[in-house]
Coordinates of C-alpha atoms in Angstrom, one line a residue:
Chain A
M5 CA -27.7 55.6 26.5
S6 CA -26.5 53.3 23.8
S7 CA -28.4 50.1 22.9
D8 CA -25.2 48.0 23.9
P9 CA -25.2 46.6 27.4
C10 CA -23.2 49.2 29.3
I11 CA -23.9 49.0 33.1
T12 CA -22.2 45.9 34.5
L13 CA -22.1 44.8 38.1
V14 CA -19.4 42.4 39.3
T15 CA -20.0 40.8 42.7
G16 CA -18.0 38.2 44.6
G17 CA -16.3 37.3 47.8
A18 CA -13.0 38.5 49.2
R19 CA -10.1 37.6 46.9
S20 CA -12.5 35.9 44.4
G21 CA -11.0 37.7 41.4
K22 CA -13.8 40.4 41.2
S23 CA -11.4 43.3 40.3
A24 CA -9.6 41.3 37.6
L25 CA -12.9 40.3 36.1
A26 CA -14.1 43.9 36.2
E27 CA -11.0 44.9 34.4
T28 CA -11.4 42.2 31.7
I29 CA -15.0 43.5 31.1
A30 CA -14.0 47.1 31.0
A31 CA -11.3 46.2 28.5
R32 CA -14.1 45.0 26.0
H33 CA -14.9 48.6 25.5
E34 CA -12.8 50.7 23.2
G35 CA -11.3 54.1 24.0
A36 CA -10.1 55.6 27.3
R37 CA -10.6 54.0 30.6
I38 CA -11.2 55.7 33.9
Y39 CA -10.8 54.1 37.3
I40 CA -13.0 55.5 39.9
A41 CA -11.5 54.6 43.3
T42 CA -13.7 54.8 46.4
A43 CA -11.0 53.7 48.8
E44 CA -9.4 55.9 51.3
A45 CA -5.9 54.9 52.4
R46 CA -6.6 55.1 56.1
D47 CA -4.1 52.4 57.2
D48 CA -1.1 50.4 56.0
E49 CA -3.2 47.3 55.1
M50 CA -5.5 49.5 52.8
T51 CA -2.5 51.3 51.3
Q52 CA -1.1 47.9 50.4
R53 CA -4.2 46.7 48.8
I54 CA -4.7 49.9 46.8
G55 CA -1.1 49.4 45.5
L56 CA -1.7 45.8 44.4
H57 CA -4.7 46.9 42.4
R58 CA -2.9 49.8 40.8
D59 CA 0.1 47.6 39.8
R60 CA -2.2 45.0 38.2
R61 CA -4.2 47.5 36.1
G62 CA -1.0 48.9 34.7
S63 CA -1.0 52.1 32.7
G64 CA -3.7 53.1 30.3
W65 CA -6.1 54.0 33.1
R66 CA -6.8 57.5 34.5
T67 CA -7.6 57.4 38.2
V68 CA -10.2 59.5 39.8
E69 CA -10.5 59.3 43.7
E70 CA -14.0 59.7 44.9
P71 CA -14.8 58.2 48.2
R72 CA -18.3 59.7 48.6
D73 CA -19.9 61.5 45.6
L74 CA -20.0 58.6 43.3
A75 CA -23.0 59.8 41.3
G76 CA -21.2 63.2 40.7
A77 CA -18.0 61.4 39.6
L78 CA -20.0 59.3 37.1
A79 CA -21.9 62.5 35.8
R80 CA -18.6 64.4 35.4
T81 CA -16.8 61.5 33.6
D82 CA -19.6 60.5 31.3
G83 CA -18.5 60.7 27.6
Q84 CA -14.9 60.4 28.5
G85 CA -14.6 56.6 28.3
A86 CA -15.4 53.4 30.3
R87 CA -15.5 53.8 34.0
L88 CA -14.6 51.1 36.6
V89 CA -15.8 51.8 40.0
D90 CA -14.0 49.9 42.7
C91 CA -15.7 49.4 44.9
L92 CA -19.4 50.0 46.1
T93 CA -18.6 48.2 49.5
L94 CA -16.0 50.8 50.4
W95 CA -18.3 53.6 49.2
L96 CA -21.1 52.4 51.4
S97 CA -18.7 52.0 54.3
N98 CA -17.5 55.6 53.9
L99 CA -21.2 57.0 53.8
M100 CA -22.1 55.0 56.9
A101 CA -18.9 56.1 58.7
D102 CA -20.1 59.7 58.1
G103 CA -23.5 58.9 59.6
D104 CA -25.3 59.4 56.2
D105 CA -28.5 57.4 55.5
P106 CA -27.3 55.4 52.5
G107 CA -30.8 54.9 51.0
P108 CA -31.1 58.2 49.1
R109 CA -27.5 58.0 48.0
V110 CA -28.1 54.6 46.5
R111 CA -31.2 55.7 44.8
R112 CA -29.4 58.7 43.3
L113 CA -26.6 56.4 42.1
C114 CA -29.1 54.2 40.4
E115 CA -30.8 57.1 38.6
V116 CA -27.4 58.4 37.4
L117 CA -26.6 54.9 36.2
G118 CA -29.7 55.0 34.1
T119 CA -28.6 58.1 32.1
Q120 CA -25.0 57.2 31.2
D121 CA -23.8 57.2 27.6
S122 CA -20.3 55.7 28.4
P123 CA -20.0 52.2 29.9
V124 CA -19.7 51.7 33.7
V125 CA -18.4 48.5 35.5
L126 CA -19.1 48.5 39.3
V127 CA -17.3 46.1 41.7
T128 CA -19.2 45.0 44.9
N129 CA -18.9 42.3 47.4
E130 CA -21.2 39.4 48.4
L131 CA -20.9 39.5 52.2
G132 CA -24.2 38.1 53.6
L133 CA -23.3 34.4 53.3
G134 CA -21.7 33.9 56.7
I135 CA -23.1 33.5 60.2
V136 CA -25.1 36.4 61.5
P137 CA -22.5 38.9 62.9
E138 CA -22.7 39.4 66.7
N139 CA -22.0 43.1 66.2
A140 CA -25.1 45.1 65.5
L141 CA -23.3 47.7 63.4
A142 CA -22.1 44.8 61.2
R143 CA -25.6 43.6 60.9
R144 CA -26.8 46.9 59.8
F145 CA -24.0 47.3 57.3
R146 CA -24.9 43.9 56.0
D147 CA -28.5 44.8 55.5
E148 CA -27.7 48.2 53.8
H149 CA -25.1 46.5 51.6
G150 CA -27.6 43.8 50.5
W151 CA -30.2 46.3 49.6
M152 CA -27.6 48.3 47.6
N153 CA -26.5 45.3 45.7
Q154 CA -30.2 44.4 44.8
A155 CA -30.8 48.1 43.7
V156 CA -27.8 48.3 41.5
A157 CA -28.3 44.7 40.1
R158 CA -31.8 45.7 39.2
V159 CA -30.6 48.6 37.0
A160 CA -27.6 46.8 35.6
D161 CA -27.6 45.3 32.1
E162 CA -25.4 42.4 33.2
V163 CA -24.3 41.0 36.5
W164 CA -21.4 38.7 37.1
M165 CA -20.3 36.9 40.2
A166 CA -16.6 35.9 40.6
V167 CA -16.0 32.6 42.5
S168 CA -12.4 31.3 42.8
G169 CA -11.4 33.5 40.0
L170 CA -14.1 32.2 37.6
P171 CA -17.0 34.2 36.2
L172 CA -20.7 33.1 36.8
C173 CA -23.3 35.1 34.9
L174 CA -26.3 36.0 37.0
K175 CA -27.9 38.5 34.5
P176 CA -28.7 37.7 31.8
Q177 CA -27.9 34.0 31.8
R178 CA -25.1 33.2 29.5
G179 CA -21.5 31.7 29.2
T180 CA -18.3 33.7 29.6
P181 CA -17.5 37.4 29.7
Chain B
M15 CA -1.3 13.8 31.0
S16 CA -4.3 12.2 29.4
S17 CA -6.6 14.2 27.2
D18 CA -9.6 13.5 29.6
P19 CA -10.4 16.2 32.1
C20 CA -8.5 15.0 35.1
I21 CA -7.9 17.8 37.5
T22 CA -11.1 18.8 39.3
L23 CA -11.6 21.4 42.0
V24 CA -14.7 21.2 44.2
T25 CA -15.4 24.3 46.3
G26 CA -18.3 25.3 48.5
G27 CA -19.3 26.4 52.0
A28 CA -19.3 24.5 55.3
R29 CA -21.7 21.5 55.2
S30 CA -22.5 22.1 51.6
G31 CA -21.9 18.6 50.4
K32 CA -18.4 19.3 49.0
S33 CA -16.8 16.1 50.1
A34 CA -19.7 13.9 48.9
L35 CA -19.6 15.7 45.6
A36 CA -15.9 15.2 45.2
E37 CA -16.3 11.4 46.0
T38 CA -19.0 11.1 43.3
I39 CA -16.7 12.8 40.8
A40 CA -13.7 10.6 41.9
A41 CA -15.9 7.5 41.5
R42 CA -16.3 8.2 37.8
H43 CA -12.8 7.1 37.4
E44 CA -12.0 3.4 37.1
G45 CA -9.3 1.7 39.1
A46 CA -7.8 2.3 42.6
R47 CA -8.8 5.3 44.7
I48 CA -6.5 7.2 47.1
Y49 CA -7.7 9.6 49.7
I50 CA -5.1 12.2 50.6
A51 CA -6.1 13.6 54.0
T52 CA -4.6 17.0 55.0
A53 CA -6.4 17.2 58.4
E54 CA -4.5 16.7 61.6
A55 CA -6.7 15.3 64.5
R56 CA -5.7 18.0 67.0
D57 CA -8.9 18.1 69.0
D58 CA -12.0 16.1 69.6
E59 CA -14.1 18.1 67.1
M60 CA -11.7 17.5 64.3
T61 CA -11.4 13.8 65.3
Q62 CA -15.1 13.4 64.9
R63 CA -15.2 15.2 61.6
I64 CA -12.5 13.0 60.2
G65 CA -14.4 9.9 61.4
L66 CA -17.7 11.0 59.7
H67 CA -15.9 11.5 56.4
R68 CA -14.1 8.1 56.7
D69 CA -17.4 6.3 57.5
R70 CA -19.1 7.8 54.4
R71 CA -16.3 6.9 52.0
G72 CA -16.4 3.3 53.1
S73 CA -13.9 0.7 51.9
G74 CA -12.2 0.8 48.5
W75 CA -10.1 3.8 49.5
R76 CA -6.5 3.8 50.5
T77 CA -5.7 6.7 52.9
V78 CA -2.5 8.8 52.8
E79 CA -2.1 11.4 55.5
E80 CA -0.1 14.4 54.3
P81 CA -0.9 17.6 56.1
R82 CA 2.0 19.7 54.5
D83 CA 3.8 18.2 51.5
L84 CA 0.9 17.9 49.2
A85 CA 2.9 18.4 46.0
G86 CA 5.1 15.4 47.2
A87 CA 2.1 13.2 48.0
L88 CA 0.7 13.8 44.5
A89 CA 3.9 13.1 42.8
R90 CA 4.4 9.9 44.8
T91 CA 0.9 8.5 44.2
D92 CA 0.7 9.4 40.5
G93 CA 0.0 6.3 38.3
Q94 CA -1.6 4.5 41.2
G95 CA -5.2 5.7 40.8
A96 CA -7.5 8.6 41.3
R97 CA -6.6 10.9 44.2
L98 CA -9.0 12.9 46.3
V99 CA -7.4 15.7 48.3
D100 CA -9.5 16.7 51.3
C101 CA -8.9 19.6 51.8
L102 CA -6.9 22.5 50.6
T103 CA -8.2 24.8 53.4
L104 CA -6.7 22.6 56.1
W105 CA -3.5 22.2 54.1
L106 CA -3.1 26.1 53.9
S107 CA -4.0 26.4 57.5
N108 CA -1.3 23.9 58.4
L109 CA 1.3 25.8 56.4
M110 CA 0.4 29.2 57.8
A111 CA 0.4 27.8 61.4
D112 CA 4.0 26.7 60.7
G113 CA 4.8 30.3 59.6
D114 CA 5.4 29.3 56.0
D115 CA 4.8 31.7 53.2
P116 CA 2.1 29.9 51.3
G117 CA 2.7 31.5 47.8
P118 CA 5.7 29.3 46.7
R119 CA 3.9 26.1 48.1
V120 CA 0.7 26.9 46.0
R121 CA 2.8 27.6 42.9
R122 CA 4.6 24.2 43.4
L123 CA 1.2 22.4 43.9
C124 CA -0.1 24.0 40.6
E125 CA 3.1 22.9 38.7
V126 CA 2.7 19.3 40.0
L127 CA -1.0 19.3 39.1
G128 CA 0.0 20.2 35.5
T129 CA 2.0 17.0 35.2
Q130 CA -0.3 14.3 36.6
D131 CA -1.2 11.2 34.6
S132 CA -3.9 10.0 37.1
P133 CA -6.9 12.1 38.1
V134 CA -6.9 14.4 41.0
V135 CA -10.0 15.8 42.7
L136 CA -9.3 18.6 45.3
V137 CA -11.7 19.9 47.8
T138 CA -11.6 23.5 49.0
N139 CA -13.9 26.0 50.8
E140 CA -15.4 29.3 49.7
L141 CA -14.9 31.5 52.8
G142 CA -14.7 35.0 51.6
L143 CA -18.5 35.7 51.4
G144 CA -19.1 36.9 54.9
I145 CA -18.5 40.2 56.8
V146 CA -14.8 41.3 56.9
P147 CA -13.3 39.4 60.0
E148 CA -12.3 41.6 62.9
N149 CA -9.3 39.4 63.4
A150 CA -6.2 40.5 61.3
L151 CA -5.0 36.7 61.1
A152 CA -8.4 35.7 59.7
R153 CA -8.2 38.4 57.1
R154 CA -4.7 37.3 56.1
F155 CA -5.9 33.6 55.9
R156 CA -8.9 34.8 53.9
D157 CA -6.7 36.6 51.4
E158 CA -4.1 33.8 51.0
H159 CA -7.0 31.3 50.7
G160 CA -8.7 33.2 48.0
W161 CA -5.5 33.5 46.0
M162 CA -4.9 29.8 46.4
N163 CA -8.4 29.0 45.1
Q164 CA -7.9 31.2 42.1
A165 CA -4.5 29.6 41.3
V166 CA -5.8 26.0 41.6
A167 CA -9.1 26.9 39.7
R168 CA -6.9 28.3 36.9
V169 CA -5.0 25.1 36.3
A170 CA -8.1 22.8 36.9
D171 CA -9.9 21.2 34.0
E172 CA -13.3 21.5 35.8
V173 CA -14.5 23.4 38.9
W174 CA -17.7 22.8 40.8
M175 CA -19.3 24.6 43.7
A176 CA -21.6 22.7 46.1
V177 CA -24.5 24.7 47.4
S178 CA -27.1 23.0 49.7
G179 CA -25.7 19.7 48.5
L180 CA -26.3 20.6 44.8
P181 CA -23.5 20.8 42.2
L182 CA -23.0 24.2 40.3
C183 CA -20.5 24.0 37.4
L184 CA -18.2 27.0 37.3
K185 CA -15.7 25.6 34.7
P186 CA -16.5 24.6 32.0
Q187 CA -20.1 25.6 31.9
R188 CA -22.3 22.4 31.9
G189 CA -25.1 20.5 33.7
T190 CA -24.5 17.8 36.3
P191 CA -21.3 15.9 37.4
Chain C
M8 CA -48.9 14.8 45.1
S9 CA -49.5 16.5 41.7
S10 CA -47.2 15.9 38.9
D11 CA -46.3 19.6 38.8
P12 CA -43.2 20.6 40.7
C13 CA -44.6 21.8 43.9
I14 CA -41.8 21.8 46.6
T15 CA -39.4 24.7 46.1
L16 CA -36.4 25.7 48.2
V17 CA -35.1 29.2 48.0
T18 CA -31.7 29.9 49.6
G19 CA -29.4 32.8 49.7
G20 CA -27.5 35.3 51.9
A21 CA -28.7 38.0 54.2
R22 CA -30.6 40.7 52.2
S23 CA -30.2 38.8 48.9
G24 CA -33.8 38.9 47.9
K25 CA -34.8 35.5 49.1
S26 CA -38.2 36.3 50.5
A27 CA -39.2 38.4 47.5
L28 CA -38.1 35.6 45.2
A29 CA -40.1 33.1 47.3
E30 CA -43.2 35.3 47.0
T31 CA -42.8 35.5 43.2
I32 CA -42.6 31.7 43.0
A33 CA -45.6 31.2 45.3
A34 CA -47.5 33.7 43.1
R35 CA -47.2 31.3 40.2
H36 CA -49.7 29.0 41.9
E37 CA -53.4 29.9 41.7
G38 CA -55.7 30.0 44.7
A39 CA -55.2 30.8 48.3
R40 CA -51.8 31.6 49.8
I41 CA -50.7 30.9 53.3
Y42 CA -47.6 32.4 54.9
I43 CA -46.1 30.2 57.6
A44 CA -43.9 32.4 59.8
T45 CA -41.4 30.7 62.0
A46 CA -40.0 34.0 63.5
E47 CA -40.6 34.9 67.1
A48 CA -40.6 38.7 67.7
R49 CA -38.2 38.5 70.7
D50 CA -36.7 41.9 70.3
D51 CA -37.3 45.2 68.4
E52 CA -34.9 44.4 65.5
M53 CA -36.8 41.2 64.8
T54 CA -40.2 42.9 65.2
Q55 CA -39.1 45.4 62.6
R56 CA -37.9 42.7 60.1
I57 CA -41.1 40.9 60.5
G58 CA -43.1 44.0 59.8
L59 CA -41.0 44.8 56.7
H60 CA -41.8 41.4 55.2
R61 CA -45.5 41.7 56.1
D62 CA -45.8 45.1 54.4
R63 CA -44.2 43.8 51.2
R64 CA -46.5 40.6 51.0
G65 CA -49.6 42.8 51.2
S66 CA -53.0 41.4 51.6
G67 CA -54.0 38.1 50.0
W68 CA -52.0 36.1 52.4
R69 CA -53.2 34.2 55.5
T70 CA -50.6 34.1 58.1
V71 CA -49.9 31.1 60.3
E72 CA -47.3 31.5 63.1
E73 CA -45.5 28.2 63.9
P74 CA -42.0 28.6 65.3
R75 CA -41.5 24.9 66.0
D76 CA -44.0 22.3 64.7
L77 CA -43.4 23.1 61.0
A78 CA -44.3 19.5 59.9
G79 CA -47.7 19.7 61.8
A80 CA -48.3 23.2 60.2
L81 CA -47.8 21.9 56.7
A82 CA -50.0 18.8 57.3
R83 CA -52.8 20.9 58.8
T84 CA -52.7 23.4 55.9
D85 CA -52.4 20.9 53.1
G86 CA -55.2 21.3 50.5
Q87 CA -55.8 24.9 51.5
G88 CA -53.4 26.6 49.2
A89 CA -49.8 27.3 48.5
R90 CA -47.7 27.7 51.5
L91 CA -44.6 29.9 51.9
V92 CA -42.4 29.0 54.9
D93 CA -40.2 31.9 56.0
C94 CA -37.8 30.7 57.1
L95 CA -36.0 27.4 57.9
T96 CA -33.0 29.1 59.5
L97 CA -35.2 30.7 62.3
W98 CA -37.0 27.4 62.7
L99 CA -33.8 25.5 63.3
S100 CA -32.6 28.3 65.7
N101 CA -35.8 28.0 67.6
L102 CA -35.4 24.1 67.9
M103 CA -31.7 24.4 68.9
A104 CA -32.6 27.1 71.5
D105 CA -34.9 24.6 73.1
G106 CA -32.1 22.1 73.3
D107 CA -33.9 19.8 70.7
D108 CA -31.8 17.4 68.5
P109 CA -32.7 18.9 65.1
G110 CA -31.9 15.7 63.1
P111 CA -35.3 13.9 63.7
R112 CA -37.2 17.1 63.2
V113 CA -35.6 17.7 59.9
R114 CA -36.2 14.1 58.8
R115 CA -39.9 14.4 59.8
L116 CA -40.2 17.7 57.8
C117 CA -38.8 16.0 54.7
E118 CA -41.2 13.1 55.1
V119 CA -44.2 15.5 55.3
L120 CA -42.9 17.5 52.3
G121 CA -42.9 14.2 50.3
T122 CA -46.7 13.8 50.9
Q123 CA -48.1 17.3 50.2
D124 CA -50.8 18.0 47.7
S125 CA -50.5 21.7 47.7
P126 CA -47.4 23.6 46.8
V127 CA -44.8 24.6 49.4
V128 CA -42.0 27.2 48.9
L129 CA -39.4 27.2 51.7
V130 CA -36.9 30.0 52.4
T131 CA -33.5 29.3 54.0
N132 CA -30.1 30.9 54.2
E133 CA -26.7 30.0 52.9
L134 CA -24.5 30.9 55.9
G135 CA -21.5 28.6 55.6
L136 CA -19.5 30.7 53.2
G137 CA -17.6 32.9 55.7
I138 CA -14.5 32.4 57.9
V139 CA -15.0 29.5 60.5
P140 CA -16.8 31.1 63.5
E141 CA -14.7 31.2 66.7
N142 CA -17.8 30.5 68.7
A143 CA -18.4 26.6 69.1
L144 CA -22.2 27.1 69.3
A145 CA -22.2 29.0 66.0
R146 CA -20.0 26.2 64.5
R147 CA -22.6 23.6 65.5
F148 CA -25.5 25.7 64.2
R149 CA -23.6 26.1 60.9
D150 CA -23.2 22.3 60.7
E151 CA -26.8 21.5 61.5
H152 CA -28.0 24.1 59.2
G153 CA -25.9 22.9 56.3
W154 CA -27.2 19.4 56.8
M155 CA -30.8 20.6 56.9
N156 CA -30.3 22.6 53.7
Q157 CA -28.9 19.5 52.0
A158 CA -31.8 17.3 53.3
V159 CA -34.5 19.7 52.1
A160 CA -32.8 20.4 48.8
R161 CA -32.8 16.7 48.1
V162 CA -36.5 16.3 48.4
A163 CA -37.4 19.6 46.7
D164 CA -38.4 19.7 43.0
E165 CA -36.7 22.9 42.4
V166 CA -34.0 24.9 44.3
W167 CA -33.1 28.6 43.7
M168 CA -30.4 30.7 45.1
A169 CA -30.9 34.5 45.3
V170 CA -27.8 36.6 44.8
S171 CA -28.0 40.5 44.8
G172 CA -31.7 40.0 44.1
L173 CA -31.2 37.8 41.2
P174 CA -32.4 34.1 40.9
L175 CA -29.8 31.4 40.2
C176 CA -31.3 27.9 39.5
L177 CA -29.6 25.1 41.3
K178 CA -32.2 22.3 40.7
P179 CA -33.1 21.5 37.9
Q180 CA -30.8 23.7 35.7
R181 CA -32.9 26.3 33.9
G182 CA -33.2 30.0 33.3
T183 CA -35.7 32.2 35.3
P184 CA -38.4 31.6 37.8

């Protein structure tokens, strides 16, 4: 792993500008850029969101679709350029929809992040700041998601939170991206 | 437009102290103060909330009620003193309840904000940090609201977030209001 | 009250690392440590969460269970060591389930916090950053909870917010705990 910070986590609420911030951060790195998409276009709403993100990124990105084996996708693309993973929330949602225990998958992801030579920018959501959900599955998702965020933030070199489109640095403490 | 920072956005969660913070910021400006209320007292709960805010502000404020034509209200009151707009969330909610496409209205608001001579402090909410709402209308509102916040934050000179009654500066980075 | 900062509020979302951060802060203080638990193990899910927290704290903590009379528990344990109150959200929930008006209880808590000789670290939640709840009781809880957080943050010497396991200082502005 290079001595430059190279694992970046970008968190934030819905429509907070997380993906645009992650793209700005990925663009600091020279060379090829690879977009690792965890979304599956299961309905019209999701298809539309995926299209919006693709249009904004523009050309210059190679897209890899990998809804489940994220650790494998990172291992396979290491050395080929900066990777942007969008997003961990959908990845976790896919794992839990399959009935997988996410704990070991998150640990494996963190191990692989610790061995990368090329930069990785990961997008996630903050989703534990509302009223306790009435739905038990939503509560369990919220728990697993919070633990995932903590685990990835721990191994990340830098962590940003997007709020109303503005970057707030959580790790290490500093000004602007 | 004066060279002093004069467009301020104050965001935050429910009962986070946003309005009190916005009043403190508006009180830094000398001269008359105009409160632009976007709320409509449609039910008892809303009537009570409006009354609580009015009591706290006290005298010294002229109130303009404008639930929809916010750009017009700002244009009409420019040059008459500092304006406090409370809040953008209710304004967007009113527009969407009417079936309006909020995009052009938000763009028009941002244009008008760029031409003001007197200060404007705008209150909004952060509401995208919970679990994805099951209700499709709530998801659409959350999306439009997030895009509105990003657009206004982009043209604002300073942006604050209230958390547990405390101010956190998001733009530019600095200490206390 | 000693001249050292001794009342600390730790806020944050679900699974954001609030309790672990609060334990780190309490561990800065020398001497005995007292854990004031406001949770009642009413169901299996809650029993499991209580067990997880107890396992992480490990030995070295004396536990006091006090779901309602928090001001009394602080007064009774003052002078015996640093106290960690986990959490204010459950305490407020217990009071409201009993039909109590929380306002006077929160004011009394803040008075007692102002007279403590031994440190107190209090854990709370940020829960007003999602979509407005459809349930009127949830909206009322969100209001009372936000007012409680503001009141306690006002009397606290320092306030931290945990985000993805990382500490963000809200009062006073500084780096790491």
